[in-house]
Short mmCIF file of C-alpha atoms in Angstrom, two decimals:
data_model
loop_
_atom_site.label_atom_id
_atom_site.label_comp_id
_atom_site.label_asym_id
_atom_site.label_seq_id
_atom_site.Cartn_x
_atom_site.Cartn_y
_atom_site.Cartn_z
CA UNK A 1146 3.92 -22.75 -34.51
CA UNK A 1147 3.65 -22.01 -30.95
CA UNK A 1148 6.61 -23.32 -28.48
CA UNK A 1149 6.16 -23.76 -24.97
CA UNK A 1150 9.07 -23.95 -22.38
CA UNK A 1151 9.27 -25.32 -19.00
CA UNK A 1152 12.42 -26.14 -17.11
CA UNK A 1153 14.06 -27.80 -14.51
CA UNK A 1154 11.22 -30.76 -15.16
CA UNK A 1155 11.29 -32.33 -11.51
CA UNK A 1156 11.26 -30.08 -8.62
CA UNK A 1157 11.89 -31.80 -4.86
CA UNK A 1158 11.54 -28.99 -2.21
CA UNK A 1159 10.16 -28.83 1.54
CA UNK A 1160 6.82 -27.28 2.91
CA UNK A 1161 6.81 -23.98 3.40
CA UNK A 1162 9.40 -23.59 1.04
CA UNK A 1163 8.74 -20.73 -2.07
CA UNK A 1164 7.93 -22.34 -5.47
CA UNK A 1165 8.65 -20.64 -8.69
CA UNK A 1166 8.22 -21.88 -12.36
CA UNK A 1167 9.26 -20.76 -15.48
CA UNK A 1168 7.30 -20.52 -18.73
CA UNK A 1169 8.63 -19.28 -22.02
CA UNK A 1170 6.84 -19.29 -25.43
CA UNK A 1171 7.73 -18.15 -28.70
CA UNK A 1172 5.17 -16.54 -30.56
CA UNK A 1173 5.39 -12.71 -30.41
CA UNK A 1174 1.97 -11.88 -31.21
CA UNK A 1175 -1.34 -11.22 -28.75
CA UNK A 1176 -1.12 -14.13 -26.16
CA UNK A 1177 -4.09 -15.74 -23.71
CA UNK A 1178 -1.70 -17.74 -21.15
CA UNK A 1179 -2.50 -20.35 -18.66
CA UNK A 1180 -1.36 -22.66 -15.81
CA UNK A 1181 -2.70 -25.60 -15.36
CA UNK A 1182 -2.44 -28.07 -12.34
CA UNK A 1183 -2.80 -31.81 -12.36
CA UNK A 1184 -3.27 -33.86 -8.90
CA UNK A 1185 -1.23 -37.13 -9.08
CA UNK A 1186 -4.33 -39.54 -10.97
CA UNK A 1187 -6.43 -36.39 -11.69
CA UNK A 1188 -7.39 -34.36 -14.45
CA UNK A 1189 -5.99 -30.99 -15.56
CA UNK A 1190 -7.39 -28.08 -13.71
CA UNK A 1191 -7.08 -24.15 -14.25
CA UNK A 1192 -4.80 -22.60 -11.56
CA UNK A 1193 -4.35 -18.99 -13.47
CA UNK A 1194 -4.96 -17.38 -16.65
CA UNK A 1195 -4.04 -13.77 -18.12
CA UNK A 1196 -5.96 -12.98 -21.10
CA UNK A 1197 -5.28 -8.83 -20.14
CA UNK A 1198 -4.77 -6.35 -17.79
CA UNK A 1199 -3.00 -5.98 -14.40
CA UNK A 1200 0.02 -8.33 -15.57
CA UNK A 1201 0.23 -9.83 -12.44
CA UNK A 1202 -2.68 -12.48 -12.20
CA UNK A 1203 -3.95 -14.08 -8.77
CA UNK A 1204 -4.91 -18.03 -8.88
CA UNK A 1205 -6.56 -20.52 -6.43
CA UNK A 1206 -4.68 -21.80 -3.46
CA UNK A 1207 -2.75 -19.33 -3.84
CA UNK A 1208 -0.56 -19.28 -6.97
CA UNK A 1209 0.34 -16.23 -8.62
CA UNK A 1210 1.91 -15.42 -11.91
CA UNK A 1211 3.98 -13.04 -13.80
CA UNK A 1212 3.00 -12.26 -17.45
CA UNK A 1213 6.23 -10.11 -19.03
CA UNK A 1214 6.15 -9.60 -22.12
CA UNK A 1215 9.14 -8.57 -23.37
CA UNK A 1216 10.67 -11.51 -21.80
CA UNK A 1217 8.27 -13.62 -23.07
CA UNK A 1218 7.00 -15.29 -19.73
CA UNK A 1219 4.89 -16.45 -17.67
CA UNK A 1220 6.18 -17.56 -14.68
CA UNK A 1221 4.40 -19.20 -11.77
CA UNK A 1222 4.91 -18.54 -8.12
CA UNK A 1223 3.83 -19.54 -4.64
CA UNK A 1224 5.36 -17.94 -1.14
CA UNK A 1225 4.98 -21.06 0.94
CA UNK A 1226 3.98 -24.17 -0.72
CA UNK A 1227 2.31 -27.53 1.44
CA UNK A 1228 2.25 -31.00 0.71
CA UNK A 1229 -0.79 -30.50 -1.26
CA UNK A 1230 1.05 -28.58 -3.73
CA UNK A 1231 2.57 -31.72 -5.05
CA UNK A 1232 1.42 -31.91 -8.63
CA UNK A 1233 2.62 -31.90 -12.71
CA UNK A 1234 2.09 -28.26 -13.26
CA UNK A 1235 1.47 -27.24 -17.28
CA UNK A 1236 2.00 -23.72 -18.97
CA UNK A 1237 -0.33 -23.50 -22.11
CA UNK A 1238 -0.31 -20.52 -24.36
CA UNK A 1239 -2.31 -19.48 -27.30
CA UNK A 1240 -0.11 -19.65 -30.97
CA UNK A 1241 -0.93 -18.09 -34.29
CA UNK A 1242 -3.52 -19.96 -35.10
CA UNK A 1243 -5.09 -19.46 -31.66
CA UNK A 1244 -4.68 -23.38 -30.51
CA UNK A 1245 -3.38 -24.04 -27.39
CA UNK A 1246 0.06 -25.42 -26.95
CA UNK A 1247 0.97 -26.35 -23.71
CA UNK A 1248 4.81 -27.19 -22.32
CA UNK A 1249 5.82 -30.38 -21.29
CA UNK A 1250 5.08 -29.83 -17.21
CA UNK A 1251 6.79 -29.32 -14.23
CA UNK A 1252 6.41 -32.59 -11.44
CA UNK A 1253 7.20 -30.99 -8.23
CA UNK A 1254 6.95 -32.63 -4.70
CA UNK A 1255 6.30 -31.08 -1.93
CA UNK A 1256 8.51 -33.21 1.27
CA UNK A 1257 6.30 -32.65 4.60
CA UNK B 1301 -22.60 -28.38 -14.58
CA UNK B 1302 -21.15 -31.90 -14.52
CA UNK B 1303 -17.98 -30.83 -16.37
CA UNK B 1304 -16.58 -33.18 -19.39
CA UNK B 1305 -17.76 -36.22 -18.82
CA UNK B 1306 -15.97 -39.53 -19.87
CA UNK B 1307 -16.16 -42.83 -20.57
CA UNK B 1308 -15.14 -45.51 -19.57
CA UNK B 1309 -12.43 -44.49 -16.75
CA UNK B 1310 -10.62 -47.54 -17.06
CA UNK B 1311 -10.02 -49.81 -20.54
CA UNK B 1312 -8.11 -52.65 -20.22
CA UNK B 1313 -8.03 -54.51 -23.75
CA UNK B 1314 -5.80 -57.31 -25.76
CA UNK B 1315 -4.22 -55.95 -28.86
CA UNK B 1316 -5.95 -56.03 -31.89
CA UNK B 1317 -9.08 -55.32 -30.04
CA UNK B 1318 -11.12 -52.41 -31.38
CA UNK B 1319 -11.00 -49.46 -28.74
CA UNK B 1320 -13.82 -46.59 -28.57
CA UNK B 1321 -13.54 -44.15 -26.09
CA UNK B 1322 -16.34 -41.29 -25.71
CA UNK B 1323 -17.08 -37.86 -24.37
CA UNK B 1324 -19.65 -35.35 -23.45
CA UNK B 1325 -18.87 -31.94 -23.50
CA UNK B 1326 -19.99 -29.04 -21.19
CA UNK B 1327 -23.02 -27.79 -23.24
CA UNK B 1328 -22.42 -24.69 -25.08
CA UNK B 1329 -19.09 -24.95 -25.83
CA UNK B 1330 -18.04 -25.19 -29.77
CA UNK B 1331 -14.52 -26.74 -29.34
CA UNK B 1332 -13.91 -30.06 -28.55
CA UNK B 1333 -10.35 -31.57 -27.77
CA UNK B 1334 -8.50 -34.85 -28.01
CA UNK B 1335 -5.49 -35.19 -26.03
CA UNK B 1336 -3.02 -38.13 -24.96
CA UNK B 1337 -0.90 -38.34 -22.37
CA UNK B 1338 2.06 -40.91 -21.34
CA UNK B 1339 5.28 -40.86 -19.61
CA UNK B 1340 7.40 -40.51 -22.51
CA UNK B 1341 5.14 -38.04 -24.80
CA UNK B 1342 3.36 -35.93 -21.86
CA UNK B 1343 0.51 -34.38 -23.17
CA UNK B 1344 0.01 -34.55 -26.80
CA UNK B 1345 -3.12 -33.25 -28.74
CA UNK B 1346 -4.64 -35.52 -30.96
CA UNK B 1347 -7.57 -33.78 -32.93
CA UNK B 1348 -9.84 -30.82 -32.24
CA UNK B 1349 -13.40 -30.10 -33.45
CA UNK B 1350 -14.92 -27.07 -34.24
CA UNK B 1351 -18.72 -26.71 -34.33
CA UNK B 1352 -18.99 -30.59 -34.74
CA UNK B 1353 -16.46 -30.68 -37.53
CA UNK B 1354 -12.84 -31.87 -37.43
CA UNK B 1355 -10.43 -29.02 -37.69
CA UNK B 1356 -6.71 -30.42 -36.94
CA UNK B 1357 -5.93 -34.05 -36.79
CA UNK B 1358 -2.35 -33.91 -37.46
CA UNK B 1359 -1.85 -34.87 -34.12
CA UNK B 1360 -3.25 -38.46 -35.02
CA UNK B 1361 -0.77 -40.97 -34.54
CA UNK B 1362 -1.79 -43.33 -37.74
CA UNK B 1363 -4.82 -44.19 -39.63
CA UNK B 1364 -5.44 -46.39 -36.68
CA UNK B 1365 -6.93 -43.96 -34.71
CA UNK B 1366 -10.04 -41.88 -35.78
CA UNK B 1367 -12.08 -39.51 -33.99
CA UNK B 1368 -16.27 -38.45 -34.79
CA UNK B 1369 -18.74 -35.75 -33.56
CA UNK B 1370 -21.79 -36.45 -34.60
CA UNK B 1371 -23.72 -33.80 -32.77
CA UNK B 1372 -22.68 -30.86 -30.21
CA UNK B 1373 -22.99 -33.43 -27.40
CA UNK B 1374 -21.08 -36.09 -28.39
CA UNK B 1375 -17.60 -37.52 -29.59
CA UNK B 1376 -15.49 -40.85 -30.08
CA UNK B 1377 -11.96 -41.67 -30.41
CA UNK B 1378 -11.64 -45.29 -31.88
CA UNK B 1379 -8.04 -46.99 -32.04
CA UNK B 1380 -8.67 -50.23 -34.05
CA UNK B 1381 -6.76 -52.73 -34.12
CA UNK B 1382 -5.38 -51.07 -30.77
CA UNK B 1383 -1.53 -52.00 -29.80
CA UNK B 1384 0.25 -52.03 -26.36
CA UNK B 1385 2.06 -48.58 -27.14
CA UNK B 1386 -1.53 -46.98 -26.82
CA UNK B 1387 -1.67 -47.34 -23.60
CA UNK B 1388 -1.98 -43.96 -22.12
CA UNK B 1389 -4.40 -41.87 -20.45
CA UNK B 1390 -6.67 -40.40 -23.23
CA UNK B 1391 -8.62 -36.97 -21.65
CA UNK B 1392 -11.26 -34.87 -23.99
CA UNK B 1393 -11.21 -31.69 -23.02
CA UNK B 1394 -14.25 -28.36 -24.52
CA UNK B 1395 -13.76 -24.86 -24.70
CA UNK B 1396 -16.08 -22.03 -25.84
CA UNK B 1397 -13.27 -20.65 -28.21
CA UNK B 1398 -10.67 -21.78 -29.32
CA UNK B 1399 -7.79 -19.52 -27.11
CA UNK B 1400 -10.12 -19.66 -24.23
CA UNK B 1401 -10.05 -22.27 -21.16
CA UNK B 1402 -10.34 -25.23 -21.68
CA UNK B 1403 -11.82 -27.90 -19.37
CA UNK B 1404 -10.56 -31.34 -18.93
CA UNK B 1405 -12.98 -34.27 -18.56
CA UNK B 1406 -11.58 -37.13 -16.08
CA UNK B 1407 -9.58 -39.55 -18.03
CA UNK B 1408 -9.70 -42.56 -19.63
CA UNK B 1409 -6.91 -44.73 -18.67
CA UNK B 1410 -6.08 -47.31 -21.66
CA UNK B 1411 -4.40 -50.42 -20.87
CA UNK B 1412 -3.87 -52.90 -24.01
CA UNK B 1413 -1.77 -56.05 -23.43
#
């Protein structure tokens, strides 16, 4: 089955601040990744996805993220985050039997 | 397009009470998901639907819980008798394959005391 990794769970930093989160799976074959966001009392919403291509994939508001493959990752970035950026921010990648398995989230706040 | 759309947003209900929750959604889309999601667990999928028909429900917690799609357009997830450690935020999400997006509808925030 599909594993998804997220670390360092709670993230505290300051506006304007760079943001960068780390995704790790474990299944070795053809991957469709994803970031999702989730406003605090809000549904999930797609931030990113790489399904092929240019490896590097632009998002809304900003996010970017880094599919390598050989490292297994998907990591997500933003230069300068803002207090809207505070969120529970999920990796979800595709397994064997093509379900989605998503990590367990990263909470970051964003301090004005 | 509305999106998912669920109901209701907010169930607050004694234990032992029968529980149904429902969801429409986004038309065209062949997968339907079940998901749960509390402090302790985070997200956890309960059941998925292909076409109408159950595909995975080894995410189900206990026989307590069951889940129907009767047509493309509609689903239920029923917890009965329901039990305070049910209390979560239940969210149906569709998707027009199976490794594709997948859309979120709002919520339903379960509260049984």
């Amino acid at each position: 089955a599909q594993s998804v990794s997220q670390h360092n769970h709670h993230v505290i930093l300051s506006e304007a601040a760079s943001l960068e989160l780390g995704c790790n799976y474990s299944y070795g074959g053809t991957v469709n990744l994803f970031w999702y966001v989730q406003y605090p009392g809000q549904h999930l919403q797609l931030l990113l996805k790489y399904f092929s291509g240019d490896p590097l994939v632009k998002g809304i508001k900003g996010f970017e993220a880094e599919f390598i493959k050989s490292k297994f990752s998907f990591n997500l970035r933003k230069p300068s985050v803002q207090w809207s950026d505070t969120a529970e921010y999920f990796c979800a990648v595709n397994g064997p039997t093509g379900r989605l398995a998503f990590g367990k989230g990263n909470q970051v706040v964003v301090i004005p | 397009d509305a999106g998912v759309i669920q109901s209701p947003r907010h169930e607050v209900t004694e234990m032992g009470q029968e529980v149904t929750l429902r969801c429409k959604p986004i038309s065209g889309h062949d997968y339907l998901f079940w998901y749960r999601q509390t402090m302790m667990r985070g997200l956890e999928l309960l059941i998925y639907f292909n076409n109408n028909v159950p595909i995975d429900d080894s995410g189900m917690p206990e026989d307590r819980f069951s889940a129907k799609m009767p047509n493309a357009s509609f689903s239920t997830l029923k917890i009965q008798p329901s039990e305070p450690r049910d209390s979560a935020v239940y969210f149906c999400a569709s998707s027009p394959r199976l490794a594709d997006t997948q859309y979120f509808g709002p919520g339903t925030r379960l509260t049984v005391l």
